[in-house]
PDB file of C-alpha atoms in Angstrom:
ATOM      1  CA  GLY A   1       0.181  -0.090  -0.283  1.00 66.00           C
ATOM      2  CA  ASN A   2       0.684   3.434  -1.284  1.00 80.00           C
ATOM      3  CA  TYR A   3      -0.326   6.205   0.462  1.00 79.00           C
ATOM      4  CA  GLN A   4      -2.055   8.842  -1.566  1.00 80.00           C
ATOM      5  CA  GLY A   5      -3.129  11.826   1.487  1.00 80.00           C
ATOM      6  CA  HIS A   6      -5.974  11.995   3.684  1.00 79.00           C
ATOM      7  CA  ILE A   7      -8.551  14.394   4.046  1.00 84.00           C
ATOM      8  CA  CYS A   8      -8.879  16.474   7.221  1.00 83.00           C
ATOM      9  CA  VAL A   9     -12.574  17.707   7.902  1.00 84.00           C
ATOM     10  CA  VAL A  10     -12.134  20.245  10.785  1.00 84.00           C
ATOM     11  CA  ARG A  11     -15.437  21.082  12.497  1.00 86.00           C
ATOM     12  CA  ASP A  12     -15.776  24.540  14.140  1.00 86.00           C
ATOM     13  CA  ILE A  13     -18.114  23.455  18.053  1.00 88.00           C
ATOM     14  CA  THR A  14     -16.921  26.183  19.522  1.00 89.00           C
ATOM     15  CA  GLU A  15     -20.333  28.145  20.095  1.00 90.00           C
ATOM     16  CA  ARG A  16     -21.805  24.798  20.213  1.00 89.00           C
ATOM     17  CA  LYS A  17     -20.127  24.075  23.647  1.00 90.00           C
ATOM     18  CA  ARG A  18     -20.332  27.248  25.595  1.00 93.00           C
ATOM     19  CA  ILE A  19     -24.025  26.811  24.390  1.00 92.00           C
ATOM     20  CA  GLU A  20     -24.089  23.254  25.980  1.00 92.00           C
ATOM     21  CA  GLU A  21     -22.586  24.798  28.975  1.00 93.00           C
ATOM     22  CA  LYS A  22     -24.670  27.626  28.863  1.00 94.00           C
ATOM     23  CA  LEU A  23     -27.364  24.520  28.681  1.00 93.00           C
ATOM     24  CA  LYS A  24     -25.784  23.230  31.487  1.00 94.00           C
ATOM     25  CA  LYS A  25     -26.022  26.342  34.302  1.00 94.00           C
ATOM     26  CA  ALA A  26     -28.802  26.782  33.770  1.00 93.00           C
ATOM     27  CA  HIS A  27     -29.843  23.355  34.134  1.00 94.00           C
ATOM     28  CA  ASP A  28     -27.585  23.526  37.309  1.00 93.00           C
ATOM     29  CA  GLU A  29     -29.627  26.426  38.766  1.00 94.00           C
ATOM     30  CA  LEU A  30     -32.816  25.430  38.000  1.00 94.00           C
ATOM     31  CA  GLU A  31     -32.240  22.175  39.755  1.00 94.00           C
ATOM     32  CA  VAL A  32     -31.259  24.089  42.942  1.00 94.00           C
ATOM     33  CA  ARG A  33     -33.756  26.844  43.046  1.00 95.00           C
ATOM     34  CA  VAL A  34     -36.227  23.376  42.452  1.00 95.00           C
ATOM     35  CA  LYS A  35     -34.648  21.968  45.708  1.00 95.00           C
ATOM     36  CA  GLU A  36     -35.035  25.542  47.632  1.00 94.00           C
ATOM     37  CA  ARG A  37     -39.119  25.901  46.585  1.00 95.00           C
ATOM     38  CA  THR A  38     -39.738  22.371  47.406  1.00 94.00           C
ATOM     39  CA  ALA A  39     -37.707  22.408  51.162  1.00 94.00           C
ATOM     40  CA  GLU A  40     -40.334  25.913  51.386  1.00 94.00           C
ATOM     41  CA  LEU A  41     -43.518  23.730  50.346  1.00 94.00           C
ATOM     42  CA  GLU A  42     -42.968  21.287  52.546  1.00 94.00           C
ATOM     43  CA  GLU A  43     -41.774  23.821  55.580  1.00 94.00           C
ATOM     44  CA  VAL A  44     -45.085  24.965  54.898  1.00 94.00           C
ATOM     45  CA  ASN A  45     -47.079  21.627  54.667  1.00 95.00           C
ATOM     46  CA  LYS A  46     -45.424  20.182  57.750  1.00 95.00           C
ATOM     47  CA  ALA A  47     -47.274  24.000  58.767  1.00 94.00           C
ATOM     48  CA  LEU A  48     -50.476  24.068  57.766  1.00 95.00           C
ATOM     49  CA  MET A  49     -50.675  19.881  58.759  1.00 95.00           C
ATOM     50  CA  ALA A  50     -49.757  21.068  62.535  1.00 94.00           C
ATOM     51  CA  GLU A  51     -52.695  23.745  62.667  1.00 94.00           C
ATOM     52  CA  ILE A  52     -55.298  21.038  60.864  1.00 95.00           C
ATOM     53  CA  THR A  53     -54.332  18.565  63.765  1.00 93.00           C
ATOM     54  CA  GLU A  54     -54.956  22.019  66.261  1.00 92.00           C
ATOM     55  CA  ARG A  55     -57.669  22.596  64.980  1.00 91.00           C
ATOM     56  CA  LYS A  56     -59.607  19.300  65.758  1.00 93.00           C
ATOM     57  CA  LEU A  57     -58.541  18.937  68.829  1.00 91.00           C
ATOM     58  CA  ALA A  58     -59.826  22.336  69.757  1.00 86.00           C
ATOM     59  CA  GLU A  59     -62.868  21.370  68.087  1.00 88.00           C
ATOM     60  CA  GLU A  60     -63.270  17.560  69.585  1.00 90.00           C
ATOM     61  CA  LYS A  61     -61.884  19.994  72.537  1.00 87.00           C
ATOM     62  CA  THR A  62     -65.140  22.462  72.018  1.00 80.00           C
ATOM     63  CA  GLN A  63     -67.472  19.722  71.444  1.00 84.00           C
ATOM     64  CA  GLU A  64     -66.875  17.921  74.696  1.00 86.00           C
ATOM     65  CA  GLN A  65     -67.331  21.087  76.497  1.00 82.00           C
ATOM     66  CA  ALA A  66     -70.463  21.310  75.116  1.00 76.00           C
ATOM     67  CA  ALA A  67     -71.674  18.028  75.707  1.00 81.00           C
ATOM     68  CA  LEU A  68     -70.865  17.763  79.433  1.00 78.00           C
ATOM     69  CA  LEU A  69     -72.502  21.852  78.960  1.00 75.00           C
ATOM     70  CA  ASP A  70     -75.683  19.950  77.376  1.00 76.00           C
ATOM     71  CA  LYS A  71     -75.430  17.634  81.149  1.00 78.00           C
ATOM     72  CA  ALA A  72     -75.684  20.281  82.718  1.00 81.00           C
ATOM     73  CA  GLN A  73     -79.085  20.933  84.566  1.00 87.00           C
ATOM     74  CA  ASP A  74     -78.960  24.453  84.013  1.00 93.00           C
ATOM     75  CA  ALA A  75     -79.893  26.564  81.849  1.00 95.00           C
ATOM     76  CA  ILE A  76     -77.289  27.713  80.130  1.00 94.00           C
ATOM     77  CA  TYR A  77     -76.297  30.379  76.880  1.00 93.00           C
ATOM     78  CA  VAL A  78     -73.145  32.165  75.768  1.00 95.00           C
ATOM     79  CA  LEU A  79     -73.162  36.089  74.701  1.00 96.00           C
ATOM     80  CA  ASP A  80     -71.005  38.077  72.854  1.00 96.00           C
ATOM     81  CA  LEU A  81     -70.602  41.317  74.218  1.00 95.00           C
ATOM     82  CA  ASP A  82     -73.713  42.310  71.707  1.00 94.00           C
ATOM     83  CA  GLN A  83     -75.670  40.454  73.241  1.00 94.00           C
ATOM     84  CA  ARG A  84     -76.267  38.080  69.846  1.00 96.00           C
ATOM     85  CA  ILE A  85     -76.392  34.610  71.737  1.00 95.00           C
ATOM     86  CA  ILE A  86     -73.711  31.447  70.326  1.00 94.00           C
ATOM     87  CA  TYR A  87     -74.397  28.571  72.118  1.00 91.00           C
ATOM     88  CA  CYS A  88     -76.861  27.388  74.682  1.00 92.00           C
ATOM     89  CA  ASN A  89     -77.162  24.224  75.722  1.00 93.00           C
ATOM     90  CA  LYS A  90     -80.500  21.386  75.613  1.00 92.00           C
ATOM     91  CA  SER A  91     -81.613  22.731  79.095  1.00 94.00           C
ATOM     92  CA  ALA A  92     -81.466  26.634  77.942  1.00 94.00           C
ATOM     93  CA  ARG A  93     -83.720  24.474  74.860  1.00 94.00           C
ATOM     94  CA  ARG A  94     -86.229  22.627  76.918  1.00 93.00           C
ATOM     95  CA  LEU A  95     -85.829  26.125  79.941  1.00 95.00           C
ATOM     96  CA  TYR A  96     -86.886  28.633  77.099  1.00 95.00           C
ATOM     97  CA  GLY A  97     -88.844  26.178  74.060  1.00 95.00           C
ATOM     98  CA  TRP A  98     -86.845  26.855  71.548  1.00 93.00           C
ATOM     99  CA  LYS A  99     -84.080  25.531  69.580  1.00 91.00           C
ATOM    100  CA  ALA A 100     -81.048  26.119  68.981  1.00 86.00           C
ATOM    101  CA  GLU A 101     -81.132  27.308  65.097  1.00 88.00           C
ATOM    102  CA  GLU A 102     -84.051  29.092  66.291  1.00 89.00           C
ATOM    103  CA  ILE A 103     -81.850  31.678  68.213  1.00 89.00           C
ATOM    104  CA  LYS A 104     -78.681  31.083  67.530  1.00 88.00           C
ATOM    105  CA  ASP A 105     -77.574  35.266  66.823  1.00 90.00           C
ATOM    106  CA  THR A 106     -81.443  36.719  68.236  1.00 93.00           C
ATOM    107  CA  ASN A 107     -80.564  38.793  70.931  1.00 94.00           C
ATOM    108  CA  ALA A 108     -80.944  37.922  73.572  1.00 94.00           C
ATOM    109  CA  ASP A 109     -82.579  40.710  75.548  1.00 93.00           C
ATOM    110  CA  GLU A 110     -85.421  40.963  72.697  1.00 91.00           C
ATOM    111  CA  LEU A 111     -85.596  36.633  73.302  1.00 92.00           C
ATOM    112  CA  LEU A 112     -85.866  36.316  76.696  1.00 94.00           C
ATOM    113  CA  TYR A 113     -87.137  39.314  77.739  1.00 93.00           C
ATOM    114  CA  ARG A 114     -91.180  41.624  77.017  1.00 89.00           C
ATOM    115  CA  ASN A 115     -89.960  44.756  79.003  1.00 87.00           C
ATOM    116  CA  VAL A 116     -86.031  45.215  79.434  1.00 85.00           C
ATOM    117  CA  PRO A 117     -85.504  45.427  84.090  1.00 87.00           C
ATOM    118  CA  PRO A 118     -83.583  47.913  84.603  1.00 87.00           C
ATOM    119  CA  GLN A 119     -81.204  45.577  86.582  1.00 89.00           C
ATOM    120  CA  LEU A 120     -80.055  43.856  83.705  1.00 91.00           C
ATOM    121  CA  SER A 121     -79.068  47.614  82.417  1.00 90.00           C
ATOM    122  CA  ASP A 122     -76.762  47.310  86.218  1.00 93.00           C
ATOM    123  CA  ALA A 123     -76.332  43.364  84.734  1.00 94.00           C
ATOM    124  CA  LYS A 124     -73.896  43.832  82.113  1.00 94.00           C
ATOM    125  CA  LYS A 125     -71.761  46.663  83.318  1.00 94.00           C
ATOM    126  CA  THR A 126     -71.391  45.076  86.795  1.00 96.00           C
ATOM    127  CA  VAL A 127     -70.275  41.930  85.324  1.00 97.00           C
ATOM    128  CA  ILE A 128     -68.070  43.861  82.557  1.00 94.00           C
ATOM    129  CA  GLU A 129     -66.769  46.627  85.041  1.00 95.00           C
ATOM    130  CA  LYS A 130     -65.825  43.890  87.871  1.00 97.00           C
ATOM    131  CA  GLY A 131     -65.934  39.919  85.973  1.00 97.00           C
ATOM    132  CA  GLU A 132     -69.579  38.524  87.303  1.00 97.00           C
ATOM    133  CA  TRP A 133     -72.821  39.030  87.951  1.00 97.00           C
ATOM    134  CA  ALA A 134     -75.383  36.767  90.181  1.00 97.00           C
ATOM    135  CA  GLY A 135     -79.201  37.729  90.733  1.00 95.00           C
ATOM    136  CA  GLU A 136     -82.519  37.553  90.154  1.00 94.00           C
ATOM    137  CA  LEU A 137     -84.347  38.057  86.465  1.00 95.00           C
ATOM    138  CA  CYS A 138     -88.199  38.077  85.159  1.00 94.00           C
ATOM    139  CA  GLN A 139     -87.636  36.222  81.989  1.00 95.00           C
ATOM    140  CA  VAL A 140     -90.302  35.110  79.141  1.00 96.00           C
ATOM    141  CA  THR A 141     -90.133  31.475  77.739  1.00 95.00           C
ATOM    142  CA  ARG A 142     -91.332  31.023  73.890  1.00 95.00           C
ATOM    143  CA  SER A 143     -94.592  29.949  74.613  1.00 95.00           C
ATOM    144  CA  ASP A 144     -94.269  33.308  76.657  1.00 94.00           C
ATOM    145  CA  LYS A 145     -94.425  32.530  80.140  1.00 95.00           C
ATOM    146  CA  GLU A 146     -92.806  33.974  82.569  1.00 95.00           C
ATOM    147  CA  ILE A 147     -90.374  32.388  85.087  1.00 96.00           C
ATOM    148  CA  ILE A 148     -88.069  33.910  87.234  1.00 94.00           C
ATOM    149  CA  VAL A 149     -84.498  32.233  87.578  1.00 96.00           C
ATOM    150  CA  GLU A 150     -81.196  32.384  89.321  1.00 96.00           C
ATOM    151  CA  SER A 151     -78.910  34.160  86.687  1.00 96.00           C
ATOM    152  CA  ARG A 152     -74.729  34.014  87.254  1.00 97.00           C
ATOM    153  CA  TRP A 153     -72.789  35.827  84.561  1.00 97.00           C
ATOM    154  CA  THR A 154     -68.977  35.022  84.967  1.00 97.00           C
ATOM    155  CA  LEU A 155     -67.343  37.684  81.457  1.00 97.00           C
ATOM    156  CA  MET A 156     -65.148  34.817  79.472  1.00 96.00           C
ATOM    157  CA  LEU A 157     -62.393  36.065  77.853  1.00 95.00           C
ATOM    158  CA  ASP A 158     -60.065  36.019  74.805  1.00 93.00           C
ATOM    159  CA  GLY A 159     -56.629  35.509  74.572  1.00 90.00           C
ATOM    160  CA  ASP A 160     -55.112  38.520  74.356  1.00 94.00           C
ATOM    161  CA  GLY A 161     -57.443  39.196  77.811  1.00 93.00           C
ATOM    162  CA  LYS A 162     -60.106  41.272  76.483  1.00 94.00           C
ATOM    163  CA  PRO A 163     -63.782  40.653  76.958  1.00 96.00           C
ATOM    164  CA  LYS A 164     -65.140  38.377  74.811  1.00 95.00           C
ATOM    165  CA  SER A 165     -68.509  36.691  76.077  1.00 96.00           C
ATOM    166  CA  ILE A 166     -70.188  36.345  78.579  1.00 97.00           C
ATOM    167  CA  LEU A 167     -71.501  32.812  80.335  1.00 96.00           C
ATOM    168  CA  ILE A 168     -74.824  32.981  81.668  1.00 96.00           C
ATOM    169  CA  LEU A 169     -76.125  30.118  83.573  1.00 96.00           C
ATOM    170  CA  ASN A 170     -79.524  30.448  85.222  1.00 96.00           C
ATOM    171  CA  THR A 171     -81.529  28.014  87.348  1.00 94.00           C
ATOM    172  CA  ASP A 172     -85.421  27.988  87.774  1.00 87.00           C
TER     173      ASP A 172
END
């Protein structure tokens, strides 16, 4: 064999290598961002799961407390600071003759009194100032029957120590 020569083809791949390098850098940066974002989302998810668990436990506790209040013989109800009924137990519903859904968010003064007695404003003032009040009140039932109740009021505070509601226990 005689050597006759050779042909050499040379191609400049500098631009391709530069683009490949840019793509690799962009890919690596994207991977880092994805990992960071995934870690952030995992933390948020953990926090949400903890909050959900905490709320479920609080709801269970509230339901347990309501069940206990339903067993009480006294009429128990809770008013917000605008005198709207936000809770009443079975004994209260039995004493006054109302269903829970009928009186929820109803103004207690309009529901329980024919004529609002003067001592009621004193009771409201005292419970706000001193945290409690006790006395007798003349109230009416759904059937408009007058009843006299021994009433004990306790001011309920929120987590910041501010007045939130009034817990009322009435004995007929």
